[in-house]
Structure formats: C-alpha cells, structure tokens
Tab-separated table of C-alpha atoms and ligand atoms in Angstrom:
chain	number	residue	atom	x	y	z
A	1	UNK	CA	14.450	9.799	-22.246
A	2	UNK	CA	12.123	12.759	-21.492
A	3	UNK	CA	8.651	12.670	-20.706
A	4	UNK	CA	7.571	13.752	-23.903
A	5	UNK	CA	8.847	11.115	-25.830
A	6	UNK	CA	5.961	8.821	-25.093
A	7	UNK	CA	3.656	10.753	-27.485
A	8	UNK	CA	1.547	11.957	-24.717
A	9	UNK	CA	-0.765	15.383	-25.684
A	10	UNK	CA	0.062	18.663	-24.807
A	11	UNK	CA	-2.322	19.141	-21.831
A	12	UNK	CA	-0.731	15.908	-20.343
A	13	UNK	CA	2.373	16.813	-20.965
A	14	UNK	CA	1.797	19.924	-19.040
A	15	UNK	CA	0.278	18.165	-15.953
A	16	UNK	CA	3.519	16.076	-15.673
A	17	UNK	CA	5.765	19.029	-16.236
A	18	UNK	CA	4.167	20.686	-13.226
A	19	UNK	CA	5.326	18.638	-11.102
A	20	UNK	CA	9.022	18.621	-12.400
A	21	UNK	CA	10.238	15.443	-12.461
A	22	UNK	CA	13.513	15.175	-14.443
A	23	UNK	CA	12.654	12.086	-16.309
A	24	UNK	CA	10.639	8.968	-16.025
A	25	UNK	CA	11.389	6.336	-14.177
A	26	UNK	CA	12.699	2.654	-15.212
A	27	UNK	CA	9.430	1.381	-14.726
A	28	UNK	CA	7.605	4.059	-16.285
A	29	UNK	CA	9.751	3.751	-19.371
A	30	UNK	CA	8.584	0.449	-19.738
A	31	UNK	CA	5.052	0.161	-18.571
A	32	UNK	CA	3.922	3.520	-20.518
A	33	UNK	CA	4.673	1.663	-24.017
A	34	UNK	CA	3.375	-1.260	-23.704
A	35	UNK	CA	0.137	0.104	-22.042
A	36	UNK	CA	-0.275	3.173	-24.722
A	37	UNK	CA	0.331	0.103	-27.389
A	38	UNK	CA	-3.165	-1.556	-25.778
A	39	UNK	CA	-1.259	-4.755	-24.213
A	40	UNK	CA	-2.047	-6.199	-20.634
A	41	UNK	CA	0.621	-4.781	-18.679
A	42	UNK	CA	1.948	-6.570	-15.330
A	43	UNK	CA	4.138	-4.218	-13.764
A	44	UNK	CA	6.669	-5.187	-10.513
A	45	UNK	CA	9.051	-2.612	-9.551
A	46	UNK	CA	10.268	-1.390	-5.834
A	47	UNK	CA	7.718	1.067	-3.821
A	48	UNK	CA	8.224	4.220	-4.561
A	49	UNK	CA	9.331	3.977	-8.194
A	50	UNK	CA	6.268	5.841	-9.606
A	51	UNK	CA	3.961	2.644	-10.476
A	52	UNK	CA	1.138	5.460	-9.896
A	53	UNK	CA	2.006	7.144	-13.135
A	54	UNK	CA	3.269	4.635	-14.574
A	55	UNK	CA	-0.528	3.272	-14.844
A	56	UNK	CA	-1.787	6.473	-14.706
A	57	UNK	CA	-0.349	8.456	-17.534
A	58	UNK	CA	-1.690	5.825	-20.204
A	59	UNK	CA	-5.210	5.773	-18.741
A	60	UNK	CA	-5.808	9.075	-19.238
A	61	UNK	CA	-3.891	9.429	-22.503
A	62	UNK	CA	-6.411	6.674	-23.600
A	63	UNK	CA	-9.542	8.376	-22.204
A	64	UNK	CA	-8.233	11.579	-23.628
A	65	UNK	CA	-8.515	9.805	-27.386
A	66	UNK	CA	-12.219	9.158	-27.309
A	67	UNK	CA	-15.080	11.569	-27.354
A	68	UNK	CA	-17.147	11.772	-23.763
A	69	UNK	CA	-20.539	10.531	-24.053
A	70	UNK	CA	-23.771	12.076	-21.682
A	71	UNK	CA	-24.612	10.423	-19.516
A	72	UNK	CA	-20.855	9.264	-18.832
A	73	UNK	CA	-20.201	5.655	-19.151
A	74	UNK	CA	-17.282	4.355	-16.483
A	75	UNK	CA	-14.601	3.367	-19.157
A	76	UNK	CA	-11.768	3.357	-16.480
A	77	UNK	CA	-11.727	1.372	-12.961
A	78	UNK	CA	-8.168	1.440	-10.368
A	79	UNK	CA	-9.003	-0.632	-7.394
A	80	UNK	CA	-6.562	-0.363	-4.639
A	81	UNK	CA	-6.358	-2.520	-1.181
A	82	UNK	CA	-7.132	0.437	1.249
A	83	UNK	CA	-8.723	4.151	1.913
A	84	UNK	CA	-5.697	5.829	2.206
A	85	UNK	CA	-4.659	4.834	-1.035
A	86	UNK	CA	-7.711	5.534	-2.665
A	87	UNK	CA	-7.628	9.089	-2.040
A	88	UNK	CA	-3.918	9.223	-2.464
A	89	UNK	CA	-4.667	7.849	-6.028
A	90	UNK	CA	-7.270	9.753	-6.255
A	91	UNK	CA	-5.649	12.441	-6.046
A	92	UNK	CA	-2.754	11.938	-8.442
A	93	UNK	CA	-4.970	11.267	-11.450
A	94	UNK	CA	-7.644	14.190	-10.476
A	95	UNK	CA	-4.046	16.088	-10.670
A	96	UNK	CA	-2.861	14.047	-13.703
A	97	UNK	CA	-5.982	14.791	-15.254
A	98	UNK	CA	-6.879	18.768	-14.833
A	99	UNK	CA	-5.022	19.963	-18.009
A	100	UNK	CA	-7.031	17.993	-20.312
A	101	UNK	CA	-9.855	19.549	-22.758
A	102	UNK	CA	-12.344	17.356	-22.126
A	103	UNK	CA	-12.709	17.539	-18.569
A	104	UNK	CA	-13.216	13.956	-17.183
A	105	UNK	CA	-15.063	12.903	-14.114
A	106	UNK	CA	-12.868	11.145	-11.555
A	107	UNK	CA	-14.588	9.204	-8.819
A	108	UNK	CA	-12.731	8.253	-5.586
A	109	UNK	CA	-14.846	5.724	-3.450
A	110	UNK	CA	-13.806	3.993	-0.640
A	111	UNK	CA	-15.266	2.354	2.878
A	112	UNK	CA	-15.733	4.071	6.322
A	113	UNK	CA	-17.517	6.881	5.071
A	114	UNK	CA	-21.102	7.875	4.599
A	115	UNK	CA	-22.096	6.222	0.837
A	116	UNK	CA	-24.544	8.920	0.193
A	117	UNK	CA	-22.412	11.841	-1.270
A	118	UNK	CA	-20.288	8.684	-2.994
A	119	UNK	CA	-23.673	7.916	-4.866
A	120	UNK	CA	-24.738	11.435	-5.431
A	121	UNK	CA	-21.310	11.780	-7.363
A	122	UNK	CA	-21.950	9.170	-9.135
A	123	UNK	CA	-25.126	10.532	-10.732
A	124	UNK	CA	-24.574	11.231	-14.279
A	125	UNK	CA	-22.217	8.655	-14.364
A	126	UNK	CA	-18.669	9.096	-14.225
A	127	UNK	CA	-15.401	8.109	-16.623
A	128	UNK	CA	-12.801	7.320	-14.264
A	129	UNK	CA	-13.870	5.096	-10.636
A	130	UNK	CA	-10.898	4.834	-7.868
A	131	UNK	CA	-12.264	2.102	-5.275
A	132	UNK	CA	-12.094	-0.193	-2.625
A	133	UNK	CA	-13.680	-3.677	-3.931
A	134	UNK	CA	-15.872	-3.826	-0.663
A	135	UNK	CA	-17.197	-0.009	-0.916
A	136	UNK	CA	-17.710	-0.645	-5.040
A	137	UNK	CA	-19.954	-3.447	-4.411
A	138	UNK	CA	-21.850	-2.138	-1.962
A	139	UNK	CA	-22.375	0.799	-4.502
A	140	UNK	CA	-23.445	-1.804	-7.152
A	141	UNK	CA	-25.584	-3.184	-4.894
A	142	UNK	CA	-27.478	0.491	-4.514
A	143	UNK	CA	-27.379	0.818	-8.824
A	144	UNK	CA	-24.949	3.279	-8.548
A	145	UNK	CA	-23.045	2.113	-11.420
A	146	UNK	CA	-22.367	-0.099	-13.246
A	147	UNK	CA	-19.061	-1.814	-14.940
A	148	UNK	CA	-20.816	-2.768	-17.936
A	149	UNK	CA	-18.351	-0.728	-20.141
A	150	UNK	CA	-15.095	-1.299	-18.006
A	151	UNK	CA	-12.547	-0.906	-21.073
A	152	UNK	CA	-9.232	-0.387	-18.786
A	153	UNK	CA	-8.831	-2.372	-15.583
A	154	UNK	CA	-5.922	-1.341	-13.039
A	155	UNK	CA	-5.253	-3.268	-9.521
A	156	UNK	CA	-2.508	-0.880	-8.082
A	157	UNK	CA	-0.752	-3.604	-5.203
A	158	UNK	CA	-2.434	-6.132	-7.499
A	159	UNK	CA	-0.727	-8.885	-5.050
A	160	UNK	CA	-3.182	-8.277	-2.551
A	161	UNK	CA	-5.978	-7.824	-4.055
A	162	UNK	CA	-5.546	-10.925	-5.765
A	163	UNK	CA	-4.577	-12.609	-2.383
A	164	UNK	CA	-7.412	-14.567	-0.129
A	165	UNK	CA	-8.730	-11.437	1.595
A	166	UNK	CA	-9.749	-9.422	-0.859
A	167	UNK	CA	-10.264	-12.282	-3.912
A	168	UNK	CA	-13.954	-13.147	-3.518
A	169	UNK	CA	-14.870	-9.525	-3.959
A	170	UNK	CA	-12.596	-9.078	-6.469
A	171	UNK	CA	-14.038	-12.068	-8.197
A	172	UNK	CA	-17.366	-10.644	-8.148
A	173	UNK	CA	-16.418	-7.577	-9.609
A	174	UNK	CA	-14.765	-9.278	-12.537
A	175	UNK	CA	-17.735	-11.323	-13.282
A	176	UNK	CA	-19.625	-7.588	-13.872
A	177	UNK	CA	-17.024	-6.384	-16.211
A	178	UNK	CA	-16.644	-6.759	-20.415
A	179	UNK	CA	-14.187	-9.660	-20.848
A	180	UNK	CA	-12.774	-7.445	-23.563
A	181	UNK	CA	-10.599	-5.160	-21.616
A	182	UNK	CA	-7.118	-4.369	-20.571
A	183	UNK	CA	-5.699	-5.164	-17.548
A	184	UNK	CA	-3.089	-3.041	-15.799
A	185	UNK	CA	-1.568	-5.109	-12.549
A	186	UNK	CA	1.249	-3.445	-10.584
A	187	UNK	CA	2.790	-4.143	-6.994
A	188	UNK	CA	6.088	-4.365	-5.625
A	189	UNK	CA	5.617	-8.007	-4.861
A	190	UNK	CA	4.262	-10.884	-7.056
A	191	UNK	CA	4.421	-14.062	-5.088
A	192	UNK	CA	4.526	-17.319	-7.347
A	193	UNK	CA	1.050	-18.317	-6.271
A	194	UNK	CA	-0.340	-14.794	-7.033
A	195	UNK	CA	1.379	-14.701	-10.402
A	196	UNK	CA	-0.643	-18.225	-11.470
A	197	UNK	CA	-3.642	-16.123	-10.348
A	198	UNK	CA	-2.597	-13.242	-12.252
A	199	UNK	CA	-2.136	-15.620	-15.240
A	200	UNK	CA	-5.094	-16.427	-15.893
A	201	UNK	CA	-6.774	-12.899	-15.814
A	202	UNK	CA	-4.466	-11.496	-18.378
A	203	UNK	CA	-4.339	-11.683	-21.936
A	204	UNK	CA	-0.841	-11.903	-23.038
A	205	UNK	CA	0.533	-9.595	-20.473
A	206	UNK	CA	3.983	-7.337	-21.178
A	207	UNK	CA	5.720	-8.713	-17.944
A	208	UNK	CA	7.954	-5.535	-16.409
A	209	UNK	CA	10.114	-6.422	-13.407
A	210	UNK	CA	12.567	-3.681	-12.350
A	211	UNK	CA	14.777	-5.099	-8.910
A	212	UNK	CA	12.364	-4.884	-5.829
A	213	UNK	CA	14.827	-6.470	-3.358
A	214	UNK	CA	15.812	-4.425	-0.584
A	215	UNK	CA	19.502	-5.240	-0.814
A	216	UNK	CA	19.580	-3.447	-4.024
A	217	UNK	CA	18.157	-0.449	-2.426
A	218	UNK	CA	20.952	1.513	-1.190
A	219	UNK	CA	18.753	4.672	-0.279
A	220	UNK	CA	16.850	2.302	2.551
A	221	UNK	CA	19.335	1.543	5.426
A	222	UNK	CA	18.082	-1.505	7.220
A	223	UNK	CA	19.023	-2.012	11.210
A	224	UNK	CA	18.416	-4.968	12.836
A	225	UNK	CA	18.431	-3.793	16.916
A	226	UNK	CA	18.549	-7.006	19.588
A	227	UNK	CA	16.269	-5.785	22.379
A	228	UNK	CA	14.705	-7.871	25.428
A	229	UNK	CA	10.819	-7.688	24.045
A	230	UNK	CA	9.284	-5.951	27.029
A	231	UNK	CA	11.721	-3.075	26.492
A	232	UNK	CA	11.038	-2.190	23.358
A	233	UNK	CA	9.097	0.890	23.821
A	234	UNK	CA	11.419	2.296	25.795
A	235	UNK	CA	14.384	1.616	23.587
A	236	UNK	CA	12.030	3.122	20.549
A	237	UNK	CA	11.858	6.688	23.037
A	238	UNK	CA	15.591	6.515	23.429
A	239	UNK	CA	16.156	6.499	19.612
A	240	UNK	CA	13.702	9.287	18.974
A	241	UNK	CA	15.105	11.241	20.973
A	242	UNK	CA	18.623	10.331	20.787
A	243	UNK	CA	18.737	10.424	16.728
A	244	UNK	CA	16.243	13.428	16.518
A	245	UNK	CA	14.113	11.552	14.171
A	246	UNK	CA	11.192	14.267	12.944
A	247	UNK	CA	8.828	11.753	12.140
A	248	UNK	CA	8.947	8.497	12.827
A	249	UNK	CA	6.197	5.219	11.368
A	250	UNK	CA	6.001	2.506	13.686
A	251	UNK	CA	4.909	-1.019	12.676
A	252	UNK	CA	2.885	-2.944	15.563
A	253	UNK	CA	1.182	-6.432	15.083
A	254	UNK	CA	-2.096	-4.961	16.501
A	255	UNK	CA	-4.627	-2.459	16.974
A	256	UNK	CA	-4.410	-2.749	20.817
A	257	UNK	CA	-0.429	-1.996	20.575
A	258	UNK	CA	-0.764	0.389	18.513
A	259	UNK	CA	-2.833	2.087	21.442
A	260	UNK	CA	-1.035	1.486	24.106
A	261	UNK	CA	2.339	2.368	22.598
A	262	UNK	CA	1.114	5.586	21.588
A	263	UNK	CA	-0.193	6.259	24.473
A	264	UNK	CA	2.565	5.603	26.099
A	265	UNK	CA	4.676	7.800	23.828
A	266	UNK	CA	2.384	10.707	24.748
A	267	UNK	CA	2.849	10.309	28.530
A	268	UNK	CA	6.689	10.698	27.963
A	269	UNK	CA	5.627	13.795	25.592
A	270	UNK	CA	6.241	12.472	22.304
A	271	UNK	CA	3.400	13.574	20.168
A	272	UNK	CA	2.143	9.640	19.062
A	273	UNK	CA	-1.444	8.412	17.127
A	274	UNK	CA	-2.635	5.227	16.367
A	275	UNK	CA	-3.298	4.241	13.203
A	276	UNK	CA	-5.597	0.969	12.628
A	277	UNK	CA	-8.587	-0.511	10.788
A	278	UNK	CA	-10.749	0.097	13.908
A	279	UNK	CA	-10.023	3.922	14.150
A	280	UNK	CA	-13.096	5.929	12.720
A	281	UNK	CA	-12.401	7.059	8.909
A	282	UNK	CA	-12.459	10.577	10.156
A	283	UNK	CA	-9.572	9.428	12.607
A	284	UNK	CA	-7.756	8.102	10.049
A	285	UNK	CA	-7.749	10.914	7.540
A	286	UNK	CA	-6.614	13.386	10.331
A	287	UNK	CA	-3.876	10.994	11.243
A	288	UNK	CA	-2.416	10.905	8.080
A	289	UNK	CA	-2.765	14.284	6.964
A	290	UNK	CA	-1.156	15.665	10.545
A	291	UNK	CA	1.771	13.012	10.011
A	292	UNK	CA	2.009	13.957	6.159
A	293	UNK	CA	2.459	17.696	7.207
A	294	UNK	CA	4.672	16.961	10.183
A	295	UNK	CA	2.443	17.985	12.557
A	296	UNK	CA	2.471	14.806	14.199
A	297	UNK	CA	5.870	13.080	15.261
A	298	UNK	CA	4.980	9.345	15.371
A	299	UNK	CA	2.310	6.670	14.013
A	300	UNK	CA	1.876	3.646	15.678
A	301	UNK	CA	0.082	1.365	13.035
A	302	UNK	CA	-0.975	-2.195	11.912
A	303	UNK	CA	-0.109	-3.333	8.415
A	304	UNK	CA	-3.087	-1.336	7.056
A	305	UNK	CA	-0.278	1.248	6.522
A	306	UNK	CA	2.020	-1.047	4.567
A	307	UNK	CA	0.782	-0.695	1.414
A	308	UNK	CA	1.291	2.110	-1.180
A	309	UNK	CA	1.524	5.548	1.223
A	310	UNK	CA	3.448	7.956	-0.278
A	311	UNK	CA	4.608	9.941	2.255
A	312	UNK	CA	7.155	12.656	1.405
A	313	UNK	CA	10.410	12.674	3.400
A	314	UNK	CA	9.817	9.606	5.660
A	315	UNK	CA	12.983	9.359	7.216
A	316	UNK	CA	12.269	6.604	9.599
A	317	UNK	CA	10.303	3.053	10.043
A	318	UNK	CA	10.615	0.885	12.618
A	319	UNK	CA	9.421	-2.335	13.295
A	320	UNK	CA	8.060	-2.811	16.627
A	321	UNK	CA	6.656	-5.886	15.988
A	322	UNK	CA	8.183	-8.211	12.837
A	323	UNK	CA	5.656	-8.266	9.973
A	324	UNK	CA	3.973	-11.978	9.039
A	325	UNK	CA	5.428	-12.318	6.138
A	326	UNK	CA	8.460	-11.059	4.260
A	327	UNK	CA	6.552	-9.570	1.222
A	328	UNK	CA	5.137	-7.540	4.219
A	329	UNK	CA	8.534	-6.650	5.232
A	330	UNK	CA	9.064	-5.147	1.648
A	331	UNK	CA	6.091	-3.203	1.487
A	332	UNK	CA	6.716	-1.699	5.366
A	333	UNK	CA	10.394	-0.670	4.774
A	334	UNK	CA	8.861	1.349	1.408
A	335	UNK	CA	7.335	3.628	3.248
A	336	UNK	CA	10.337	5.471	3.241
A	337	UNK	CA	13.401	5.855	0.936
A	338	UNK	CA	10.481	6.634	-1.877
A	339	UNK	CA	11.496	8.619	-5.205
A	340	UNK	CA	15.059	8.598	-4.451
A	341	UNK	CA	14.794	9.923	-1.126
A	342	UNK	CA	17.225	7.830	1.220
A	343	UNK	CA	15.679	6.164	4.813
A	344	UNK	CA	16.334	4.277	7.671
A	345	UNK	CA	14.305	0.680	8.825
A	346	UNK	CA	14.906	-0.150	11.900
A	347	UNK	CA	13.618	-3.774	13.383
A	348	UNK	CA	13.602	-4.818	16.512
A	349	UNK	CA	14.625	-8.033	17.220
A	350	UNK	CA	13.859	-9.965	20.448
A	351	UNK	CA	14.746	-13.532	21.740
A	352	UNK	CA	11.428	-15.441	20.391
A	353	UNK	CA	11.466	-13.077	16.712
A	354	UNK	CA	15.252	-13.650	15.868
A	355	UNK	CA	14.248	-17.101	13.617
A	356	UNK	CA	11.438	-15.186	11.901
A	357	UNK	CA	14.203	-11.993	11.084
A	358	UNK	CA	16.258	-14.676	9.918
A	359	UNK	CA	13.532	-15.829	7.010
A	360	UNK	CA	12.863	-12.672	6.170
A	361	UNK	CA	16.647	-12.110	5.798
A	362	UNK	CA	16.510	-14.963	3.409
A	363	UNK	CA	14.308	-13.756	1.478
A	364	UNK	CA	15.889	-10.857	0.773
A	365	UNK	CA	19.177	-12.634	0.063
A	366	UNK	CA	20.895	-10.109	2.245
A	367	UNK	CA	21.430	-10.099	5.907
A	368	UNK	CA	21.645	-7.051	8.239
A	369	UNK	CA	23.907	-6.942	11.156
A	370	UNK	CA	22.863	-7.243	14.388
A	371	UNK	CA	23.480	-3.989	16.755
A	372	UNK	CA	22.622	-3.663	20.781
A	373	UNK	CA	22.363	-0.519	22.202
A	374	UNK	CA	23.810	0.061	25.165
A	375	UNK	CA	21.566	0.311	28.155
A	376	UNK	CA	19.382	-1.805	26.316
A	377	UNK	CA	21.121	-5.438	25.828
A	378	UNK	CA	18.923	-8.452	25.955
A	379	UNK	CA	19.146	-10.473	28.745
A	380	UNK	CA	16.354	-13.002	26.959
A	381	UNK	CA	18.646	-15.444	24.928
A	382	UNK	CA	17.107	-16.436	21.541
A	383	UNK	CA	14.937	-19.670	20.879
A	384	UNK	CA	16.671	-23.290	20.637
A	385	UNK	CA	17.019	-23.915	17.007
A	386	UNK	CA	15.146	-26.848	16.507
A	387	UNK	CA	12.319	-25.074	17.414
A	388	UNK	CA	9.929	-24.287	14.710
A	389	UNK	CA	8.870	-20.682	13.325
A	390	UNK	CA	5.564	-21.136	13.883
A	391	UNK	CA	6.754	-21.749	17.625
A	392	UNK	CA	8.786	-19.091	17.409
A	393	UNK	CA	6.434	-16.527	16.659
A	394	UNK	CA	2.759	-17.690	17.542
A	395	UNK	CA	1.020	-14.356	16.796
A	396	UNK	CA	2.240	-13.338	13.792
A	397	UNK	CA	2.451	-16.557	11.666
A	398	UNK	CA	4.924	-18.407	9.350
A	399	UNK	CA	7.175	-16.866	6.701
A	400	UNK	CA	5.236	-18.072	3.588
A	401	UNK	CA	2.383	-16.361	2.120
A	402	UNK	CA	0.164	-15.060	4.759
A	403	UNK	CA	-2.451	-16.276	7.390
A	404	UNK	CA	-5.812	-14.611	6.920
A	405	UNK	CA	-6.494	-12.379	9.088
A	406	UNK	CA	-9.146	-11.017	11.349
A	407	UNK	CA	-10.221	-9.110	8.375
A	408	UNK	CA	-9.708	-11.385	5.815
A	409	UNK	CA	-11.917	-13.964	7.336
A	410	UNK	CA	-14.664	-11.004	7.951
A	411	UNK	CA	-13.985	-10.539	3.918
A	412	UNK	CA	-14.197	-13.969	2.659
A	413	UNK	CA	-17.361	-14.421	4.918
A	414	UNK	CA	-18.998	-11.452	3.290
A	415	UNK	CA	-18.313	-12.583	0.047
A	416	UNK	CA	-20.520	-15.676	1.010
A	417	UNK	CA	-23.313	-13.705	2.258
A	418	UNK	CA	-23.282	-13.785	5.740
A	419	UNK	CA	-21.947	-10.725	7.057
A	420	UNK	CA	-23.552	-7.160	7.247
A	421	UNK	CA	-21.526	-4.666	4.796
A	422	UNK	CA	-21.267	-2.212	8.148
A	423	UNK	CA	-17.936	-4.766	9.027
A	424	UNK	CA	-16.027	-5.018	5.785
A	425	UNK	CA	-13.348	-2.912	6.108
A	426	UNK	CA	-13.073	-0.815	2.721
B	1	ADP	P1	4.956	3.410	-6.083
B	1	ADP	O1	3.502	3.262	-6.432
B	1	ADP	O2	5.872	2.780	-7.065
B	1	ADP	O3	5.267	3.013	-4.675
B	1	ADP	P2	4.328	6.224	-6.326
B	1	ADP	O4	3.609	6.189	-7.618
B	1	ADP	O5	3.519	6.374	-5.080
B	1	ADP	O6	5.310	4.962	-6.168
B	1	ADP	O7	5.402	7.395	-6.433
B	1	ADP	C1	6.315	7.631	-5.395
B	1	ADP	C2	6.756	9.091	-5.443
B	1	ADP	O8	7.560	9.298	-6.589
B	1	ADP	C3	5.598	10.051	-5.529
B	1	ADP	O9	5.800	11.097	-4.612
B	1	ADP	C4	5.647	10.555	-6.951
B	1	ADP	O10	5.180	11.870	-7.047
B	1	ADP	C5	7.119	10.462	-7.287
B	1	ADP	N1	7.413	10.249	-8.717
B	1	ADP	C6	6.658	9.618	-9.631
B	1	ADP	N2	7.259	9.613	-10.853
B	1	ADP	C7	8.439	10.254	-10.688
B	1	ADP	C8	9.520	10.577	-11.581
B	1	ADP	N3	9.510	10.234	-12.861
B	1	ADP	N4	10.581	11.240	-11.064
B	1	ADP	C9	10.609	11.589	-9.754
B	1	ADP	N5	9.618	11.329	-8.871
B	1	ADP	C10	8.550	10.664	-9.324
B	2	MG	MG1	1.887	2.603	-5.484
C-alpha cells in the first residue's frame, strides 16, 4: 500500500514523498490507522523499522486538523531516553512537519546544554515538545511550560522510560498532564514487567508487534569471536584493518574503556572517540555528527548509544564488552542493519562472558557459532558450569531485566529530592 492511502493531506504527503521511500513499512501500516482512528497505540517492531514515522506521521496529521491558537498551547509531547535521540527526533518531525500550512512550532529540549535559549524558545509557547524527562522538568520547574493541554503523548523506546531509571520522572510528568489523552508507546523491546506498567497507562491500547528477534533478521549477521579478554583490543585492530571496515561502533561496559580503548586505537592510527554520559554535550554532538558523516572511523561507547541512533550505513558493531542484559543486546546490534540495510555484530567472547553469551543466545532462540581467529585463540578456558552468571560476569550483571545503574540511582535519587539537577543526565 502507498503512502497516500492513509488519508494523510497534501503537504504531508509531500514531506514523505521527499524523502522517497517506496512504501510504508509493516509497522507503519499498522500503527498509522489505529493512531489516525484516536486509539492508544503500543507499537513493538525491530530497530530500524521506521517506529519514528510511524508515531510521527499521525501526530502531525492530527495537529494539522485543528486551528493554532496565540499564544500556542503544547498539544503534542515525544519523550525519548537520551540527547542524541532528541535531536535525531527532532529533526525528523521539524522535517516531517515543514510542508504544512500552518506552520507549527517544534521544540527539541534535552540535558547537557545551557537551558536558557531552551526557555527563550519556549516563549510564546510552542505545539509540538521533543524532551528528555530530566531536562522537561527542570524546564517546568523554571514555568517554562506547561503540560496542562498534553492531548497526544508519545514515549519513543517506551521500555526504558518506563523502566526504574527514568520512571520517577516520568511519573511526575504524568501527574502534570490531562488524563484525557492518547498515548503512543513504541520500542523494540517490551519486557513482561514493562508491559504490566504499560498497562495501566493506556486506555485500550491497539497492541502492534511486528518480529523483533534477531534470528529473524537476516540483514544483521551476528559473530560470536572466542578471544582471551586482555586481547581484545588488539584482535578488534586486526579486524579493522583486516576486513576494511569504514566505520566501525564499539560497545564497552564503561566510560573509562571507552577511553582507554580509543586511545589506544589512536596510537596505532586508527582515528577512535569516546562516546559516554560523562563527555561534555558539545563532545558528544561532534562525535556523532563526525561518525554520521564518516569522518571519524570508530566510536568507543557505553550503552548510552544503544538506543534509537539512526545512523545511515552502519556496517559494523562490535561488542567489546557483552551488554547486561539481552534486551540490551537487541537494541546494540540495531544500530546497524537499519531500513533494510544489511550489517555485521560482532561479540567478543572471553572465558568468564561465554555463560552470559549463552543467555543472551537464549533469548534470542538462536545461537551463533563460535569462530577463533587465528593468532588470536584463547588460552583462558571458560568458567566451570556450576558457576553462577552473576559469578560469571560481576560487572555487568545478570541476564534478567537490568541492574540500575550509576545513573539510574543518580535518577531515582533526584526524583526524591536530593540531588542537584547539574547531575541528572538528560
Ligand atoms: P526505528 O525507530 O524503528 O529504529 P527509525 O524511525 O529511526 O527506526 O527509522 C530507521 C530508518 O528508516 C531511518 O533512516 C528512516 O528514514 C528510514 N525509514 C523510515 N520509514 C521508511 C520507509 N517506509 N521506507 C524506507 N525507509 C524508511
Ligand atoms: Mg526509534
């Protein structure tokens, strides 16, 4: 079915034929529907299947139907889990958006970044807010705006914001906003616990679930490489430059790897940058954009680059480190293979992570073969069985759910009052 079967105007129509796509996607077909037809929509379908427009297209559609009123009142409100993705959503509905008669004022607000031009913008009021929860509430707190006339709600990787670390913010918000709204929830993942959650904030939800497991996802190759662990980085320079990957995004457990294995990358004159929640926002931003325009060969980065990132032609991710959980796992490997594209995730596995690749395997229902390079076999052998995950991999947690982290614990602290806004991290 085309595009233009969904009854959208003319001057949406003709932002969505700019940018050529041949037809919607499965998720799209069914999320645009049911969220044109006013129903609570919650969405689960594989990253990079277009759950951006699928949430997108309606909202403006909808905002399109009623008259503006001066000053503006804030109508529509997409929170998202990091910076990045604010922008990068953003972005997409500013672009969505510029066709439209009646032009609408799109807000992108998000931590790390001076909150002075964020409340300027907001003067006048505004019709469409893209946020962080932590940088929204801070903006509340300054009478910014307000969410008194919230009619459309979106969480875009509604899993984690509705997870511990973000849900005492999120809670907060909610409690500011008209009961009487719709709620658009979408996310690649939707653990059981997080669906019971989800439950009770929507109204009779349209439940969408197009396939999200990795085994039916032929376009992302997954490798599974046995390596001893303190040779890792050196086994991750031989397949860069053995394989010629371009660009390369490297999963680490922590900030301070992600340092030193970039740095370490540079000395042997592979162009590497960090990428963490400790990196200045300005840092960030340049990171991303360099790596998005391939002027940069390799990220190193924590999980706050799992989520969402839509970065064009990603041919490679590699797990340096195993993620916590295997939800993580998903969302990591989707950083490439997006839109059809195909990709490669590569995980290194080393004597005291094999158990933990093992549950993530399982929960996948697919297992990947195991591969040594040569020059690079393990001399470590793996961990008796009988010992337990949690032994098995001390840093980076169990299999189920996820342990709060660092950041989490700074979150749900805030959320109780006794932290200064400077640490929360969006
Ligand atoms: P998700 O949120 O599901 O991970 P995104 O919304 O970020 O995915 O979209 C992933 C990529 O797919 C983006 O580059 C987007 O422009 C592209 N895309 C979106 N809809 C379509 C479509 N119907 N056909 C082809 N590409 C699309
Ligand atoms: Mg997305």
């Amino acid at each position: 079915m085309p595009f233009s079967s969904f009854g959208f105007s003319p001057a949406l129509l003709r932002s969505v034929g700019m940018k050529s796509y041949a037809a919607p996607t499965p998720i799209q077909v069914q999320a645009i529907p049911a969220a044109l037809a006013g129903h609570d929509v919650l969405g689960s379908a594989q990253t990079g299947s277009g759950k951006t427009l699928a949430f997108g297209l309606p909202l403006l559609q909808k905002l399109e139907q009623v008259p503006l009123e001066k000053p503006r009142r804030l109508r529509a409100l997409i929170l998202v889990p990091t910076r990045e993705l604010a922008a990068q959503v953003g972005g997409e509905i500013y672009s969505l958006a510029q066709h439209l008669p009646q032009a609408l004022k799109i807000i992108t607000v998000f931590g790390g970044v001076s909150i002075n031009p964020q409340m300027m913008n907001l003067r006048g009021g505004a019709d469409i807010v893209v946020a962080t929860p932590g940088r929204l509430l801070d903006l509340m707190e300054h009478n910014a705006l307000t969410l008194n006339d919230v009619s459309l709600l979106v969480l875009d990787e509604a899993d984690r914001l509705l997870d511990l670390g973000f849900s005492a913010e999120l809670d907060r918000l909610l409690a500011l906003m008209p009961k009487a709204r719709q709620n658009l929830f979408f996310s690649a993942t939707f653990p059981a616990e997080v669906m019971a959650l989800a439950d009770k904030l929507l109204r009779n939800p349209v439940r969408i679930e197009v396939p999200t497991e990795p085994q039916t996802r032929p376009d992302i190759a997954q490798r599974a490489i046995l390596v001893d662990a303190n040779r890792r980085t050196q086994l991750l320079r031989h397949l860069i430059t053995e394989n010629h990957w371009k660009r390369v995004l490297v999963f680490v457990a922590t900030k301070h790897a992600a340092e030193t294995i970039s740095d370490k990358l540079r000395k042997a004159r592979i162009y590497a940058e960090p990428f963490h929640g400790e990196l200045s926002q300005g840092k960030r931003t340049q990171v991303l954009a360099d790596f998005k325009a391939s002027r940069l060969k390799v990220v190193v980065a924590t999980d706050v680059a799992a989520r969402g990132l839509d970065i064009a032609a990603l041919p490679v991710v590699v797990n340096y480190d195993l993620p916590r959980s295997a939800l993580d796992y998903v969302h990591r490997i989707g950083r490439t293979g997006r839109a059809g594209e195909s990709g490669v995730a590569v995980s290194f596995i080393s004597a005291d992570s094999e158990r933990h690749f093992r549950l993530i395997e399982k929960h996948q229902q697919g297992n990947v073969e195991r591969e040594v390079i040569v020059g690079f076999e393990p001399l470590e052998a793996p961990m008796a069985e009988t010992e337990s995950v949690e032994d098995a991999q001390p840093s980076t947690g169990g299999i189920k759910g996820r342990r709060p982290s660092k950041k989490d614990k700074l979150r749900a602290a805030a959320a109780h009052g006794q932290d200064d806004v400077s640490t929360r991290a969006a």
